[in-house]
Tab-separated table of C-alpha atoms in Angstrom:
chain	number	residue	atom	x	y	z
O	1070	MET	CA	0.178	0.000	0.021
O	1071	ASN	CA	1.335	3.541	-0.698
O	1072	THR	CA	1.047	5.464	1.828
O	1073	GLU	CA	1.391	8.633	0.089
O	1074	LYS	CA	-1.851	7.314	-1.750
O	1075	ALA	CA	-3.686	6.051	0.790
O	1076	ILE	CA	-4.157	9.679	2.539
O	1077	ALA	CA	-6.562	11.626	1.358
O	1078	LYS	CA	-5.676	15.936	0.891
O	1079	ASP	CA	-7.133	16.389	5.256
O	1080	GLY	CA	-4.494	14.023	6.301
O	1081	LYS	CA	-7.213	10.907	6.592
O	1082	LEU	CA	-6.955	7.168	5.908
O	1083	SER	CA	-9.419	6.464	3.172
O	1084	ARG	CA	-11.744	4.215	4.493
O	1085	ARG	CA	-11.119	1.673	1.239
O	1086	GLU	CA	-7.103	2.100	2.195
O	1087	MET	CA	-7.662	1.110	6.037
O	1088	LEU	CA	-9.326	-2.082	5.402
O	1089	LYS	CA	-6.907	-2.756	2.869
O	1090	GLY	CA	-4.655	-2.365	5.625
O	1091	VAL	CA	-6.681	-4.776	7.630
O	1092	VAL	CA	-7.425	-7.875	5.279
O	1093	VAL	CA	-3.599	-7.558	5.257
O	1094	PHE	CA	-2.904	-7.631	8.693
O	1095	MET	CA	-5.648	-10.380	9.320
O	1096	GLY	CA	-3.987	-12.442	6.309
O	1097	ALA	CA	-0.109	-12.433	7.703
O	1098	ALA	CA	-1.495	-13.029	11.022
O	1099	ALA	CA	-3.194	-15.952	10.199
O	1100	LEU	CA	-0.577	-17.285	8.417
O	1101	GLY	CA	1.702	-16.411	11.569
O	1102	ALA	CA	-0.348	-18.270	13.597
O	1103	ALA	CA	-0.787	-21.186	11.463
O	1104	ILE	CA	3.145	-21.268	10.519
O	1105	THR	CA	5.811	-22.834	13.811
O	1106	PRO	CA	8.606	-20.406	14.079
O	1107	GLY	CA	11.334	-22.856	11.513
O	1108	THR	CA	9.121	-23.777	9.147
O	1109	ALA	CA	8.870	-22.764	5.171
O	1110	LEU	CA	5.612	-21.584	3.912
O	1111	ALA	CA	3.116	-24.332	3.903
O	1112	GLY	CA	3.991	-27.409	1.468
O	1113	GLY	CA	7.132	-25.561	0.321
O	1114	MET	CA	9.853	-26.581	1.602
O	1115	SER	CA	11.855	-29.372	0.331
O	1116	LYS	CA	11.522	-32.529	1.639
O	1117	ALA	CA	15.828	-32.191	1.514
O	1118	SER	CA	15.329	-29.700	3.101
O	1119	ALA	CA	13.321	-30.949	5.696
O	1120	LYS	CA	15.479	-33.897	6.206
O	1121	TYR	CA	12.212	-36.374	5.244
O	1122	GLN	CA	12.849	-39.502	5.454
O	1123	ASP	CA	9.859	-42.554	4.424
O	1124	HIS	CA	10.184	-44.411	7.616
O	1125	PRO	CA	9.317	-43.389	11.457
O	1126	ASN	CA	11.522	-41.322	14.153
O	1127	GLY	CA	11.018	-43.642	16.720
O	1128	LYS	CA	7.379	-43.377	17.926
O	1129	ALA	CA	6.651	-39.961	15.990
O	1130	HIS	CA	5.791	-40.627	12.022
O	1131	CYS	CA	3.513	-38.495	10.048
O	1132	SER	CA	0.411	-39.492	10.402
O	1133	ASN	CA	0.837	-37.973	14.192
O	1134	CYS	CA	2.384	-34.393	12.982
O	1135	THR	CA	-0.383	-32.015	13.146
O	1136	PHE	CA	0.854	-31.128	9.645
O	1137	PHE	CA	-0.001	-33.882	8.108
O	1138	THR	CA	-3.261	-34.531	6.186
O	1139	ALA	CA	-4.224	-38.568	5.219
O	1140	GLY	CA	-4.418	-39.758	1.860
O	1141	ALA	CA	-7.690	-41.491	0.669
O	1142	SER	CA	-6.373	-44.778	3.491
O	1143	PRO	CA	-4.766	-44.965	6.480
O	1144	THR	CA	-1.467	-46.231	3.881
O	1145	ALA	CA	-2.118	-43.992	1.798
O	1146	MET	CA	0.445	-40.992	0.750
O	1147	GLY	CA	-0.763	-38.040	2.400
O	1148	THR	CA	0.476	-34.130	2.027
O	1149	CYS	CA	2.203	-32.050	4.310
O	1150	ALA	CA	1.796	-28.418	4.886
O	1151	VAL	CA	4.712	-27.891	5.279
O	1152	VAL	CA	6.523	-30.219	2.814
O	1153	SER	CA	5.744	-30.442	-1.090
O	1154	GLY	CA	5.222	-33.901	-2.598
O	1155	ASN	CA	2.987	-36.464	-0.939
O	1156	VAL	CA	4.588	-37.675	2.318
O	1157	SER	CA	4.101	-41.619	3.532
O	1158	PRO	CA	2.142	-41.531	6.717
O	1159	ASP	CA	5.311	-43.916	8.347
O	1160	GLY	CA	7.415	-40.879	7.106
O	1161	TRP	CA	9.048	-38.054	9.673
O	1162	CYS	CA	11.138	-35.177	8.776
O	1163	MET	CA	12.929	-32.806	11.403
O	1164	LEU	CA	9.596	-30.437	11.081
O	1165	TYR	CA	7.631	-33.056	13.086
O	1166	ALA	CA	5.116	-31.407	15.110
O	1167	ALA	CA	2.891	-33.709	18.133
O	1168	LYS	CA	-0.759	-33.271	17.127
O	1169	GLY	CA	-2.372	-31.895	20.155
O	1170	ALA	CA	1.259	-30.870	21.947
C-alpha cells in the first residue's frame, strides 16, 4: 500500500485503504499463527531441506503430526502443510510436531 496515495488531502486515511490494511494484517496474522517458527511457508519446503525420510523416527511419524493430511486410506500417501509433495504416513522429518502438543 502506498501511504502517500492512501492518505487523503485532509490527512486522513481513506476507508478503502484502511480496510485493505486490515485485510493484509489479518492475513499475515493468520499465516503467522498457522506456521511455527523455523518452518517454511505451507507446502513449500523441499523434502531434502526438511530432512524427510520414508520411515518413522521412533514413535514420531507423519500420521500423528499436526501438519499431515491423510490420503484415501490409512496407508495411502498423504500431504503435508509444510513439506512439498506426497508424504508417507510412516514418514518423518525434522519439522515434526505431534498433534495436540
